[in-house]
PDB file of C-alpha atoms in Angstrom:
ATOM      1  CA  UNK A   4      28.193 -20.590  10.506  1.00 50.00           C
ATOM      2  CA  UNK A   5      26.858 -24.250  10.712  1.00 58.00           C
ATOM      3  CA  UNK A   6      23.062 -24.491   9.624  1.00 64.00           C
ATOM      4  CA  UNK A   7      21.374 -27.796  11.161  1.00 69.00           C
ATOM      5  CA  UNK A   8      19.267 -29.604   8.857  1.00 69.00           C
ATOM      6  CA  UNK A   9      16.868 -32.420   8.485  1.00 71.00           C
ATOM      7  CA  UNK A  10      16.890 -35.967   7.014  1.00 74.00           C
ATOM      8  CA  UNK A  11      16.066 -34.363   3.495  1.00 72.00           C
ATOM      9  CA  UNK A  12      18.484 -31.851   3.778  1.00 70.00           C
ATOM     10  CA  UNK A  13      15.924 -28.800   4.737  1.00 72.00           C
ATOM     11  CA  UNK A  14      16.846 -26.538   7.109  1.00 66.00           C
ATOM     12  CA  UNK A  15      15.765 -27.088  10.955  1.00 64.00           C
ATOM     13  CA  UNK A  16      13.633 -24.247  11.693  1.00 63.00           C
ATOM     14  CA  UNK A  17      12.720 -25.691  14.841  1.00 61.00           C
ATOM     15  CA  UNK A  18       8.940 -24.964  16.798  1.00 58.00           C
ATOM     16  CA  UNK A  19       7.154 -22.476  14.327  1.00 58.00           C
ATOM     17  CA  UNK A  20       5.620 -20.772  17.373  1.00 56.00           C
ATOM     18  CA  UNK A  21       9.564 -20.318  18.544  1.00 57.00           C
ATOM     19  CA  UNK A  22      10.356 -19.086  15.479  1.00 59.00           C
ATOM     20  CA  UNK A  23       9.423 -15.300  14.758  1.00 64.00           C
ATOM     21  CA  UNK A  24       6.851 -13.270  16.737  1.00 64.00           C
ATOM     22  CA  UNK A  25       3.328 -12.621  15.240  1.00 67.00           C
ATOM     23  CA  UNK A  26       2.286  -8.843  14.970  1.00 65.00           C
ATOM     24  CA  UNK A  27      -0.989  -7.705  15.063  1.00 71.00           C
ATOM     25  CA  UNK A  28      -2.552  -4.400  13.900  1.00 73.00           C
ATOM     26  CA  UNK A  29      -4.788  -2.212  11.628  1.00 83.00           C
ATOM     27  CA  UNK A  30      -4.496   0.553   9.355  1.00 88.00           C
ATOM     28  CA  UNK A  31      -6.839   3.444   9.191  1.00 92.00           C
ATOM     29  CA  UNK A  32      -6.944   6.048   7.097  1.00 96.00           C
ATOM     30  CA  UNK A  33      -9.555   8.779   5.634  1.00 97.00           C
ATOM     31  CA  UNK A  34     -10.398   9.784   2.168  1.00 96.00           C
ATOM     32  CA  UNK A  35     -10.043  13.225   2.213  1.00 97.00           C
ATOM     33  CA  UNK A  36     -12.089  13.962  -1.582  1.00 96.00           C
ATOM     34  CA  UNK A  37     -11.934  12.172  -5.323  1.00 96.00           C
ATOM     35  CA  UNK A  38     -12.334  14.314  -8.422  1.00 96.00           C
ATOM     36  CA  UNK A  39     -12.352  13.919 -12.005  1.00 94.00           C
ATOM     37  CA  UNK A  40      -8.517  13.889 -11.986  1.00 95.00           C
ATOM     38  CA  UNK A  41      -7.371  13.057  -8.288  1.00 98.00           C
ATOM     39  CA  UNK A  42      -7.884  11.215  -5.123  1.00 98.00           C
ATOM     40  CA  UNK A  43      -6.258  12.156  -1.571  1.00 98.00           C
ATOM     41  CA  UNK A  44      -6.379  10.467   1.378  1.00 98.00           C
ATOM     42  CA  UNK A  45      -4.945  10.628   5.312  1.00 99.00           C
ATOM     43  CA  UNK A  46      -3.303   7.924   7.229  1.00 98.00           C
ATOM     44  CA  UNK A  47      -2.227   8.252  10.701  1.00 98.00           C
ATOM     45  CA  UNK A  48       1.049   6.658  11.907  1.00 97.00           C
ATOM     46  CA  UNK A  49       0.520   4.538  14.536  1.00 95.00           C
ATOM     47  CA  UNK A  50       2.105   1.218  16.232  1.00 90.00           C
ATOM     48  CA  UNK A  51       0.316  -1.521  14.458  1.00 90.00           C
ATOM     49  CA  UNK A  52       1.604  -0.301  10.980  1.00 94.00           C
ATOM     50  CA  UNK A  53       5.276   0.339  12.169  1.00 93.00           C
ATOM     51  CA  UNK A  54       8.273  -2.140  11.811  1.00 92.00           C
ATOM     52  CA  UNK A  55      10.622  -3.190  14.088  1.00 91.00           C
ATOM     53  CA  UNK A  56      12.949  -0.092  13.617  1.00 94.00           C
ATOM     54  CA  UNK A  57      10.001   2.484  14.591  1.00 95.00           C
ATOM     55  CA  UNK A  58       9.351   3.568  11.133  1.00 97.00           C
ATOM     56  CA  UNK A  59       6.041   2.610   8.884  1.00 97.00           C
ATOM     57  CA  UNK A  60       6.433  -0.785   7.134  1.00 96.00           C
ATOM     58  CA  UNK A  61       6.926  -0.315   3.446  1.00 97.00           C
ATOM     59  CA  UNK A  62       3.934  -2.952   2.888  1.00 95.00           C
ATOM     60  CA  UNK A  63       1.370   0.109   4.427  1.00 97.00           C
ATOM     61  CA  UNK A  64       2.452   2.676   2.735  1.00 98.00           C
ATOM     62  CA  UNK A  65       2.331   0.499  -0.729  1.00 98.00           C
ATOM     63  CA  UNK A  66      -0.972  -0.100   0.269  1.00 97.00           C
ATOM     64  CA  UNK A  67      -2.449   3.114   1.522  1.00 98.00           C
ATOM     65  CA  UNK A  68      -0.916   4.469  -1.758  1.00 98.00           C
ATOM     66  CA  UNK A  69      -3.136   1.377  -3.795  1.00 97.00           C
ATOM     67  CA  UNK A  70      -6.310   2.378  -2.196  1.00 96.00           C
ATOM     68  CA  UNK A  71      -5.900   5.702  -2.641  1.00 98.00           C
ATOM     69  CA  UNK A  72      -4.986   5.142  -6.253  1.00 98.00           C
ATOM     70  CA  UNK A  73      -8.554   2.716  -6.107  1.00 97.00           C
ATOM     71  CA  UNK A  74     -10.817   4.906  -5.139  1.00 96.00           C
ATOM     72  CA  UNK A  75      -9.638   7.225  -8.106  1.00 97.00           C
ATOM     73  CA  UNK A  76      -9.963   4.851 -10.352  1.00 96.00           C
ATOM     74  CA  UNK A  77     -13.329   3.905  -9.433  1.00 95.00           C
ATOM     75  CA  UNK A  78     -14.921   7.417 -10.451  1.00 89.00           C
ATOM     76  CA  UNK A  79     -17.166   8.204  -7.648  1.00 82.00           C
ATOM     77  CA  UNK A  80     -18.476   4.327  -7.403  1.00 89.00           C
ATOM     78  CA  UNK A  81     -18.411   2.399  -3.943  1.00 88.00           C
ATOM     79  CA  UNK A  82     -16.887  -0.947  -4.081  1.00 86.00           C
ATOM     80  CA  UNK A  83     -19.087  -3.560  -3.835  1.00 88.00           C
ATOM     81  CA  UNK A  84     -18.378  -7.474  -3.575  1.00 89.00           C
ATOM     82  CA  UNK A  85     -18.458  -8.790  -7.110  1.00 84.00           C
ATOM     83  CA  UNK A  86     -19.533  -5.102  -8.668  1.00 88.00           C
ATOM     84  CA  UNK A  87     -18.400  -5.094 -12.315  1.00 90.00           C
ATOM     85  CA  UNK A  88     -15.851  -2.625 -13.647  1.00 89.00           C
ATOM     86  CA  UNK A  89     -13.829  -2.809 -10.221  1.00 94.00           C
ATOM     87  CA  UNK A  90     -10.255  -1.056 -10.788  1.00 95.00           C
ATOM     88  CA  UNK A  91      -8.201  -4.359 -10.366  1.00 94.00           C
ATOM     89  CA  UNK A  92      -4.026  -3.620  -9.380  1.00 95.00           C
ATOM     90  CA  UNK A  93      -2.274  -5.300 -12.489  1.00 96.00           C
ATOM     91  CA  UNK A  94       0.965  -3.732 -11.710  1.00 97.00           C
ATOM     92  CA  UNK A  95       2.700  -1.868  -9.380  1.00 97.00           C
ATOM     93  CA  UNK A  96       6.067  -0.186  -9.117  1.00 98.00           C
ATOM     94  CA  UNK A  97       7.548   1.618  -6.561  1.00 98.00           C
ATOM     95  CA  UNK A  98       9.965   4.366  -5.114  1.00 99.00           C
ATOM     96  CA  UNK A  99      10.312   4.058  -1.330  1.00 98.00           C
ATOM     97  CA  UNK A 100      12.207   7.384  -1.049  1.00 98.00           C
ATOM     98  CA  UNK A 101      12.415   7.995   2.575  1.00 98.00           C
ATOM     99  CA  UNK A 102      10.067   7.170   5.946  1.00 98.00           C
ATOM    100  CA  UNK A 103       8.465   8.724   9.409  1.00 98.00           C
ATOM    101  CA  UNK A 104       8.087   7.476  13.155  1.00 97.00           C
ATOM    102  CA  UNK A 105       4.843   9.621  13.636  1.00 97.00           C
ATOM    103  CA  UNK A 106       2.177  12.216  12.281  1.00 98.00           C
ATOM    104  CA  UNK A 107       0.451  10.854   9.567  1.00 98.00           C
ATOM    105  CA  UNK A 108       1.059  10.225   5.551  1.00 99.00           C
ATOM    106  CA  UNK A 109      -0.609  12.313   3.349  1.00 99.00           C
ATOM    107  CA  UNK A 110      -1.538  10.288  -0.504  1.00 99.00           C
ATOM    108  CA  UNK A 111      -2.553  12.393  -3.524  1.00 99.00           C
ATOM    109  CA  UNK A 112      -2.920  10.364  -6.712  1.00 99.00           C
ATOM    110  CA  UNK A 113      -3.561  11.503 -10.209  1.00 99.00           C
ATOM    111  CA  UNK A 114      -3.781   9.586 -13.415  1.00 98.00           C
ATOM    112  CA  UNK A 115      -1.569   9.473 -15.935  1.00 98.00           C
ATOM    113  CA  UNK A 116      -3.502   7.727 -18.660  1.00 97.00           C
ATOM    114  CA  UNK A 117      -7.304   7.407 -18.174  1.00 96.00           C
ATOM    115  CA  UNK A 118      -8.358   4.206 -20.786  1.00 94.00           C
ATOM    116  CA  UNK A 119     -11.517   2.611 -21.137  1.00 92.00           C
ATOM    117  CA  UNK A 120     -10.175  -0.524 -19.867  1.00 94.00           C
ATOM    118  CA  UNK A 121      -6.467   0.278 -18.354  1.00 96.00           C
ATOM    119  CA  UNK A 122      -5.493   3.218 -16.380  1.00 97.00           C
ATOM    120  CA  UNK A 123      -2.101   4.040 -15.501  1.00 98.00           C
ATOM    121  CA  UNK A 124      -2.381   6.201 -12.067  1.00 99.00           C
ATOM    122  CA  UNK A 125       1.205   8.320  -9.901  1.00 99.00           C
ATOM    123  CA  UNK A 126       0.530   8.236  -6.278  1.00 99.00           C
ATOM    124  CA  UNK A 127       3.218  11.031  -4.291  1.00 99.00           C
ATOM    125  CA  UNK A 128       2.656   9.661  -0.163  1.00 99.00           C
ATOM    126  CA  UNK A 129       4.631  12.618   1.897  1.00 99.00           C
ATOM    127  CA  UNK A 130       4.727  13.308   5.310  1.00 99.00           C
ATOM    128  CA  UNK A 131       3.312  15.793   7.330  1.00 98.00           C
ATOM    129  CA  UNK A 132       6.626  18.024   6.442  1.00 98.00           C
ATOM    130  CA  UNK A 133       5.626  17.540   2.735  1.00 98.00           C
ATOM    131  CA  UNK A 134       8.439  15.233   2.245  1.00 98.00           C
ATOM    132  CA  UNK A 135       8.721  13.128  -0.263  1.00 99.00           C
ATOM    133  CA  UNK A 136       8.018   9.145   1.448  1.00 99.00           C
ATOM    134  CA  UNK A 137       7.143   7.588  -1.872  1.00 99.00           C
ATOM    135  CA  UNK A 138       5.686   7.582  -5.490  1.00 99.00           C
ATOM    136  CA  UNK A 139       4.174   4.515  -6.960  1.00 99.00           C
ATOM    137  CA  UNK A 140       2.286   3.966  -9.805  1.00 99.00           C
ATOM    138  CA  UNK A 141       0.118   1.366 -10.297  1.00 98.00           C
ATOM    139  CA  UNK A 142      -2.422   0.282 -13.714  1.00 98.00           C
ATOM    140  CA  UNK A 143      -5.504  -1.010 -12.667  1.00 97.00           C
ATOM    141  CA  UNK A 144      -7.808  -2.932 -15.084  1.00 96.00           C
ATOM    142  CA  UNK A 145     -11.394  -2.416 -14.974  1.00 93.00           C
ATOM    143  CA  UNK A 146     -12.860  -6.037 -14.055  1.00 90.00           C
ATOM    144  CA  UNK A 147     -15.890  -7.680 -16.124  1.00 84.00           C
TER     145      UNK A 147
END
């Protein structure tokens, strides 16, 4: 296959707006309770959070599971802009273990180690079955 390019050799792309199709949409979800040791939360499946094959986009379900993971972390506090001690993602790894077309994603996160400064946090995200979509854990560093 023959890839045209330009005077300096990039490839020709072409008009951007020809190019791929933009996508628009929101997600929503509830937080269902936070504890002393967990957080869960609710997201409903729905078109603006689904990719091209009908199934959720693994970028929303990383990020459902980072909020949810947030909002244990931040012990009972509501963000604000700027607050101090704001459970900043430093890492993230994840297990995309399998994915749904509708219902809704349930998150339940739980920490693993609970520092001062770091905290190491598992998020499990299952469907409505109770399968197993994901489990990422993420360490969040408490901002100054």
């Amino acid at each position: 296959m023959t890839q045209e390019r330009n005077e300096g050799g990039d490839l020709k792309i072409g008009d951007p707006n020809d190019a791929c199709p933009s996508y628009e949409g929101r997600i929503e979800f509830t937080i269902l309770g936070v504890d002393d040791e967990r957080a869960i939360a609710k997201m409903p499946l729905q078109s603006g959070i689904l990719n091209p094959f009908g199934t959720v986009h693994a970028g929303a379900t990383l990020w459902f599971a980072d909020v949810t993971a947030t909002h244990l972390a931040l012990e009972g506090r509501h963000p604000t802009q700027g607050m101090k001690g704001f459970p900043l993602a430093i890492s993230l790894n994840a297990h995309l273990l399998g994915n749904r077309s509708d219902g809704s994603f349930r998150a339940e996160a739980v920490y693993i180690r609970r520092g001062r400064r770091i905290s190491v946090i598992r998020t499990q995200v299952r469907g409505d079955d109770g399968g197993l979509i994901a489990e990422i854990t993420t360490s969040h560093l408490r901002a100054t």
